JSON list of C-alpha atoms in Angstrom, two decimals:
[
{"chain": "A", "resi": 9, "resn": "UNK", "atom": "CA", "xyz": [-58.67, 96.04, 33.73]},
{"chain": "A", "resi": 10, "resn": "UNK", "atom": "CA", "xyz": [-56.88, 97.86, 30.52]},
{"chain": "A", "resi": 11, "resn": "UNK", "atom": "CA", "xyz": [-58.11, 100.99, 31.50]},
{"chain": "A", "resi": 12, "resn": "UNK", "atom": "CA", "xyz": [-55.81, 100.62, 34.39]},
{"chain": "A", "resi": 13, "resn": "UNK", "atom": "CA", "xyz": [-52.98, 100.22, 32.83]},
{"chain": "A", "resi": 14, "resn": "UNK", "atom": "CA", "xyz": [-52.59, 103.51, 31.84]},
{"chain": "A", "resi": 15, "resn": "UNK", "atom": "CA", "xyz": [-52.47, 105.09, 35.74]},
{"chain": "A", "resi": 16, "resn": "UNK", "atom": "CA", "xyz": [-50.34, 102.81, 36.74]},
{"chain": "A", "resi": 17, "resn": "UNK", "atom": "CA", "xyz": [-47.66, 103.34, 33.94]},
{"chain": "A", "resi": 18, "resn": "UNK", "atom": "CA", "xyz": [-48.21, 106.95, 35.10]},
{"chain": "A", "resi": 19, "resn": "UNK", "atom": "CA", "xyz": [-48.01, 106.07, 38.03]},
{"chain": "A", "resi": 20, "resn": "UNK", "atom": "CA", "xyz": [-44.95, 105.12, 38.14]},
{"chain": "A", "resi": 21, "resn": "UNK", "atom": "CA", "xyz": [-42.67, 108.29, 36.68]},
{"chain": "A", "resi": 22, "resn": "UNK", "atom": "CA", "xyz": [-44.51, 110.63, 39.12]},
{"chain": "A", "resi": 23, "resn": "UNK", "atom": "CA", "xyz": [-44.33, 110.58, 42.93]},
{"chain": "A", "resi": 24, "resn": "UNK", "atom": "CA", "xyz": [-47.19, 110.47, 44.30]},
{"chain": "A", "resi": 25, "resn": "UNK", "atom": "CA", "xyz": [-46.37, 113.18, 47.40]},
{"chain": "A", "resi": 26, "resn": "UNK", "atom": "CA", "xyz": [-43.60, 115.81, 45.23]},
{"chain": "A", "resi": 27, "resn": "UNK", "atom": "CA", "xyz": [-41.00, 114.43, 47.77]},
{"chain": "A", "resi": 28, "resn": "UNK", "atom": "CA", "xyz": [-37.95, 112.92, 48.08]},
{"chain": "A", "resi": 29, "resn": "UNK", "atom": "CA", "xyz": [-36.10, 111.43, 51.21]},
{"chain": "A", "resi": 30, "resn": "UNK", "atom": "CA", "xyz": [-32.48, 112.67, 51.65]},
{"chain": "A", "resi": 31, "resn": "UNK", "atom": "CA", "xyz": [-29.41, 111.64, 54.06]},
{"chain": "A", "resi": 32, "resn": "UNK", "atom": "CA", "xyz": [-28.57, 115.29, 56.22]},
{"chain": "A", "resi": 33, "resn": "UNK", "atom": "CA", "xyz": [-25.58, 115.10, 57.81]},
{"chain": "A", "resi": 34, "resn": "UNK", "atom": "CA", "xyz": [-22.76, 118.02, 58.54]},
{"chain": "A", "resi": 35, "resn": "UNK", "atom": "CA", "xyz": [-22.98, 121.57, 57.75]},
{"chain": "A", "resi": 36, "resn": "UNK", "atom": "CA", "xyz": [-26.08, 123.54, 59.27]},
{"chain": "A", "resi": 37, "resn": "UNK", "atom": "CA", "xyz": [-27.63, 120.20, 59.76]},
{"chain": "A", "resi": 38, "resn": "UNK", "atom": "CA", "xyz": [-27.09, 119.74, 63.42]},
{"chain": "A", "resi": 39, "resn": "UNK", "atom": "CA", "xyz": [-25.92, 116.06, 62.59]},
{"chain": "A", "resi": 40, "resn": "UNK", "atom": "CA", "xyz": [-22.35, 116.88, 63.26]},
{"chain": "A", "resi": 41, "resn": "UNK", "atom": "CA", "xyz": [-20.73, 113.09, 63.05]},
{"chain": "A", "resi": 42, "resn": "UNK", "atom": "CA", "xyz": [-20.54, 112.46, 59.65]},
{"chain": "A", "resi": 43, "resn": "UNK", "atom": "CA", "xyz": [-18.52, 110.57, 57.50]},
{"chain": "A", "resi": 44, "resn": "UNK", "atom": "CA", "xyz": [-18.16, 108.10, 54.86]},
{"chain": "A", "resi": 45, "resn": "UNK", "atom": "CA", "xyz": [-19.59, 104.83, 57.20]},
{"chain": "A", "resi": 46, "resn": "UNK", "atom": "CA", "xyz": [-22.13, 107.93, 59.09]},
{"chain": "A", "resi": 47, "resn": "UNK", "atom": "CA", "xyz": [-24.59, 108.84, 56.65]},
{"chain": "A", "resi": 48, "resn": "UNK", "atom": "CA", "xyz": [-26.70, 110.78, 58.96]},
{"chain": "A", "resi": 49, "resn": "UNK", "atom": "CA", "xyz": [-30.60, 111.01, 59.73]},
{"chain": "A", "resi": 50, "resn": "UNK", "atom": "CA", "xyz": [-33.36, 110.60, 56.95]},
{"chain": "A", "resi": 51, "resn": "UNK", "atom": "CA", "xyz": [-35.24, 113.73, 56.00]},
{"chain": "A", "resi": 52, "resn": "UNK", "atom": "CA", "xyz": [-37.93, 114.43, 53.81]},
{"chain": "A", "resi": 53, "resn": "UNK", "atom": "CA", "xyz": [-37.27, 117.41, 51.28]},
{"chain": "A", "resi": 54, "resn": "UNK", "atom": "CA", "xyz": [-40.26, 119.36, 49.47]},
{"chain": "A", "resi": 55, "resn": "UNK", "atom": "CA", "xyz": [-38.29, 121.64, 47.76]},
{"chain": "A", "resi": 56, "resn": "UNK", "atom": "CA", "xyz": [-36.25, 119.12, 46.57]},
{"chain": "A", "resi": 57, "resn": "UNK", "atom": "CA", "xyz": [-35.49, 116.67, 43.43]},
{"chain": "A", "resi": 58, "resn": "UNK", "atom": "CA", "xyz": [-32.01, 115.31, 44.25]},
{"chain": "A", "resi": 59, "resn": "UNK", "atom": "CA", "xyz": [-29.74, 114.65, 46.46]},
{"chain": "A", "resi": 60, "resn": "UNK", "atom": "CA", "xyz": [-25.91, 115.32, 47.30]},
{"chain": "A", "resi": 61, "resn": "UNK", "atom": "CA", "xyz": [-23.09, 114.02, 49.08]},
{"chain": "A", "resi": 62, "resn": "UNK", "atom": "CA", "xyz": [-20.03, 116.05, 49.17]},
{"chain": "A", "resi": 63, "resn": "UNK", "atom": "CA", "xyz": [-16.30, 115.26, 50.53]},
{"chain": "A", "resi": 64, "resn": "UNK", "atom": "CA", "xyz": [-13.61, 117.26, 50.57]},
{"chain": "A", "resi": 65, "resn": "UNK", "atom": "CA", "xyz": [-10.38, 117.00, 51.36]},
{"chain": "A", "resi": 66, "resn": "UNK", "atom": "CA", "xyz": [-8.52, 120.13, 52.78]},
{"chain": "A", "resi": 67, "resn": "UNK", "atom": "CA", "xyz": [-4.98, 120.31, 54.54]},
{"chain": "A", "resi": 68, "resn": "UNK", "atom": "CA", "xyz": [-5.48, 115.83, 55.19]},
{"chain": "A", "resi": 69, "resn": "UNK", "atom": "CA", "xyz": [-8.75, 116.47, 57.13]},
{"chain": "A", "resi": 70, "resn": "UNK", "atom": "CA", "xyz": [-12.08, 115.02, 55.08]},
{"chain": "A", "resi": 71, "resn": "UNK", "atom": "CA", "xyz": [-15.54, 117.05, 55.30]},
{"chain": "A", "resi": 72, "resn": "UNK", "atom": "CA", "xyz": [-18.11, 115.76, 54.25]},
{"chain": "A", "resi": 73, "resn": "UNK", "atom": "CA", "xyz": [-21.91, 116.50, 53.67]},
{"chain": "A", "resi": 74, "resn": "UNK", "atom": "CA", "xyz": [-25.37, 115.13, 53.25]},
{"chain": "A", "resi": 75, "resn": "UNK", "atom": "CA", "xyz": [-28.36, 116.90, 52.03]},
{"chain": "A", "resi": 76, "resn": "UNK", "atom": "CA", "xyz": [-30.83, 117.76, 49.09]},
{"chain": "A", "resi": 77, "resn": "UNK", "atom": "CA", "xyz": [-30.02, 119.00, 46.11]},
{"chain": "A", "resi": 78, "resn": "UNK", "atom": "CA", "xyz": [-31.76, 121.26, 43.24]},
{"chain": "A", "resi": 79, "resn": "UNK", "atom": "CA", "xyz": [-33.64, 120.20, 40.29]},
{"chain": "A", "resi": 80, "resn": "UNK", "atom": "CA", "xyz": [-30.93, 122.25, 38.17]},
{"chain": "A", "resi": 81, "resn": "UNK", "atom": "CA", "xyz": [-28.06, 120.41, 39.81]},
{"chain": "A", "resi": 82, "resn": "UNK", "atom": "CA", "xyz": [-26.35, 117.90, 37.11]},
{"chain": "A", "resi": 83, "resn": "UNK", "atom": "CA", "xyz": [-27.12, 114.27, 38.52]},
{"chain": "A", "resi": 84, "resn": "UNK", "atom": "CA", "xyz": [-24.01, 112.51, 38.92]},
{"chain": "A", "resi": 85, "resn": "UNK", "atom": "CA", "xyz": [-20.54, 112.87, 39.95]},
{"chain": "A", "resi": 86, "resn": "UNK", "atom": "CA", "xyz": [-18.45, 115.79, 39.54]},
{"chain": "A", "resi": 87, "resn": "UNK", "atom": "CA", "xyz": [-14.38, 116.10, 40.76]},
{"chain": "A", "resi": 88, "resn": "UNK", "atom": "CA", "xyz": [-12.35, 119.10, 41.79]},
{"chain": "A", "resi": 89, "resn": "UNK", "atom": "CA", "xyz": [-9.04, 118.63, 43.33]},
{"chain": "A", "resi": 90, "resn": "UNK", "atom": "CA", "xyz": [-9.76, 118.41, 46.64]},
{"chain": "A", "resi": 91, "resn": "UNK", "atom": "CA", "xyz": [-13.96, 118.31, 46.34]},
{"chain": "A", "resi": 92, "resn": "UNK", "atom": "CA", "xyz": [-16.07, 115.17, 45.23]},
{"chain": "A", "resi": 93, "resn": "UNK", "atom": "CA", "xyz": [-19.74, 115.40, 44.62]},
{"chain": "A", "resi": 94, "resn": "UNK", "atom": "CA", "xyz": [-21.95, 113.30, 43.94]},
{"chain": "A", "resi": 95, "resn": "UNK", "atom": "CA", "xyz": [-26.20, 114.12, 42.70]},
{"chain": "A", "resi": 96, "resn": "UNK", "atom": "CA", "xyz": [-28.47, 111.80, 42.76]},
{"chain": "A", "resi": 97, "resn": "UNK", "atom": "CA", "xyz": [-32.26, 110.80, 42.20]},
{"chain": "A", "resi": 98, "resn": "UNK", "atom": "CA", "xyz": [-33.74, 108.51, 44.38]},
{"chain": "A", "resi": 99, "resn": "UNK", "atom": "CA", "xyz": [-34.83, 108.67, 47.89]},
{"chain": "A", "resi": 100, "resn": "UNK", "atom": "CA", "xyz": [-31.69, 107.95, 50.36]},
{"chain": "A", "resi": 101, "resn": "UNK", "atom": "CA", "xyz": [-29.50, 107.90, 47.35]},
{"chain": "A", "resi": 102, "resn": "UNK", "atom": "CA", "xyz": [-26.58, 109.69, 48.87]},
{"chain": "A", "resi": 103, "resn": "UNK", "atom": "CA", "xyz": [-25.73, 107.45, 51.16]},
{"chain": "A", "resi": 104, "resn": "UNK", "atom": "CA", "xyz": [-22.53, 106.42, 49.83]},
{"chain": "A", "resi": 105, "resn": "UNK", "atom": "CA", "xyz": [-20.13, 107.28, 46.39]},
{"chain": "A", "resi": 106, "resn": "UNK", "atom": "CA", "xyz": [-20.46, 103.73, 45.40]},
{"chain": "A", "resi": 107, "resn": "UNK", "atom": "CA", "xyz": [-23.33, 104.97, 44.01]},
{"chain": "A", "resi": 108, "resn": "UNK", "atom": "CA", "xyz": [-21.78, 107.10, 41.40]},
{"chain": "A", "resi": 109, "resn": "UNK", "atom": "CA", "xyz": [-22.19, 104.81, 39.17]},
{"chain": "A", "resi": 110, "resn": "UNK", "atom": "CA", "xyz": [-26.14, 103.94, 39.00]},
{"chain": "A", "resi": 111, "resn": "UNK", "atom": "CA", "xyz": [-26.95, 107.72, 38.41]},
{"chain": "A", "resi": 112, "resn": "UNK", "atom": "CA", "xyz": [-29.37, 105.91, 35.39]},
{"chain": "A", "resi": 113, "resn": "UNK", "atom": "CA", "xyz": [-31.48, 103.98, 38.31]},
{"chain": "A", "resi": 114, "resn": "UNK", "atom": "CA", "xyz": [-32.96, 101.18, 39.15]},
{"chain": "A", "resi": 115, "resn": "UNK", "atom": "CA", "xyz": [-36.67, 103.04, 39.61]},
{"chain": "A", "resi": 116, "resn": "UNK", "atom": "CA", "xyz": [-35.92, 104.19, 35.43]},
{"chain": "A", "resi": 117, "resn": "UNK", "atom": "CA", "xyz": [-35.05, 100.67, 34.38]},
{"chain": "A", "resi": 118, "resn": "UNK", "atom": "CA", "xyz": [-38.01, 98.58, 36.31]},
{"chain": "A", "resi": 119, "resn": "UNK", "atom": "CA", "xyz": [-40.32, 100.71, 35.34]},
{"chain": "A", "resi": 120, "resn": "UNK", "atom": "CA", "xyz": [-39.25, 99.99, 31.75]},
{"chain": "A", "resi": 121, "resn": "UNK", "atom": "CA", "xyz": [-39.54, 96.27, 32.43]},
{"chain": "A", "resi": 122, "resn": "UNK", "atom": "CA", "xyz": [-42.88, 96.39, 34.22]},
{"chain": "A", "resi": 123, "resn": "UNK", "atom": "CA", "xyz": [-44.00, 97.95, 31.18]},
{"chain": "A", "resi": 124, "resn": "UNK", "atom": "CA", "xyz": [-42.65, 95.81, 28.31]},
{"chain": "A", "resi": 125, "resn": "UNK", "atom": "CA", "xyz": [-44.42, 92.48, 30.81]},
{"chain": "A", "resi": 126, "resn": "UNK", "atom": "CA", "xyz": [-47.37, 94.05, 30.77]},
{"chain": "A", "resi": 127, "resn": "UNK", "atom": "CA", "xyz": [-47.68, 95.09, 26.80]},
{"chain": "A", "resi": 128, "resn": "UNK", "atom": "CA", "xyz": [-46.72, 91.24, 26.27]},
{"chain": "A", "resi": 129, "resn": "UNK", "atom": "CA", "xyz": [-48.93, 89.83, 28.33]},
{"chain": "A", "resi": 130, "resn": "UNK", "atom": "CA", "xyz": [-51.52, 92.32, 26.32]},
{"chain": "A", "resi": 131, "resn": "UNK", "atom": "CA", "xyz": [-50.62, 91.31, 23.42]},
{"chain": "A", "resi": 132, "resn": "UNK", "atom": "CA", "xyz": [-50.24, 87.43, 24.10]},
{"chain": "A", "resi": 133, "resn": "UNK", "atom": "CA", "xyz": [-54.11, 87.56, 24.60]}
]
């Protein structure tokens, strides 16, 4: 049992499929209905490590786009005069801008709690 613990911990940090699912709409995606409430379709990306959602306002017109992002794109929120971009880690994380404050990720927090729990049990025996 104790020999399996390192493999379990390692598996929490490595995505077995090396893919991420992101919402996709707007732009060249073919899904035209894309706005704050319409997040598009779920697409699996194998060549990207992050997701993104962009909201642009030009002459009072809203424009939205959701897609995969490159690993080199920094995670988090950025804003210019008329454009807000949110780049995030995790499956389907690009649904809403309200997620901007949670870019640290629940997945990593859960993994830390699991590791602490495993070590607590190991040392209690």
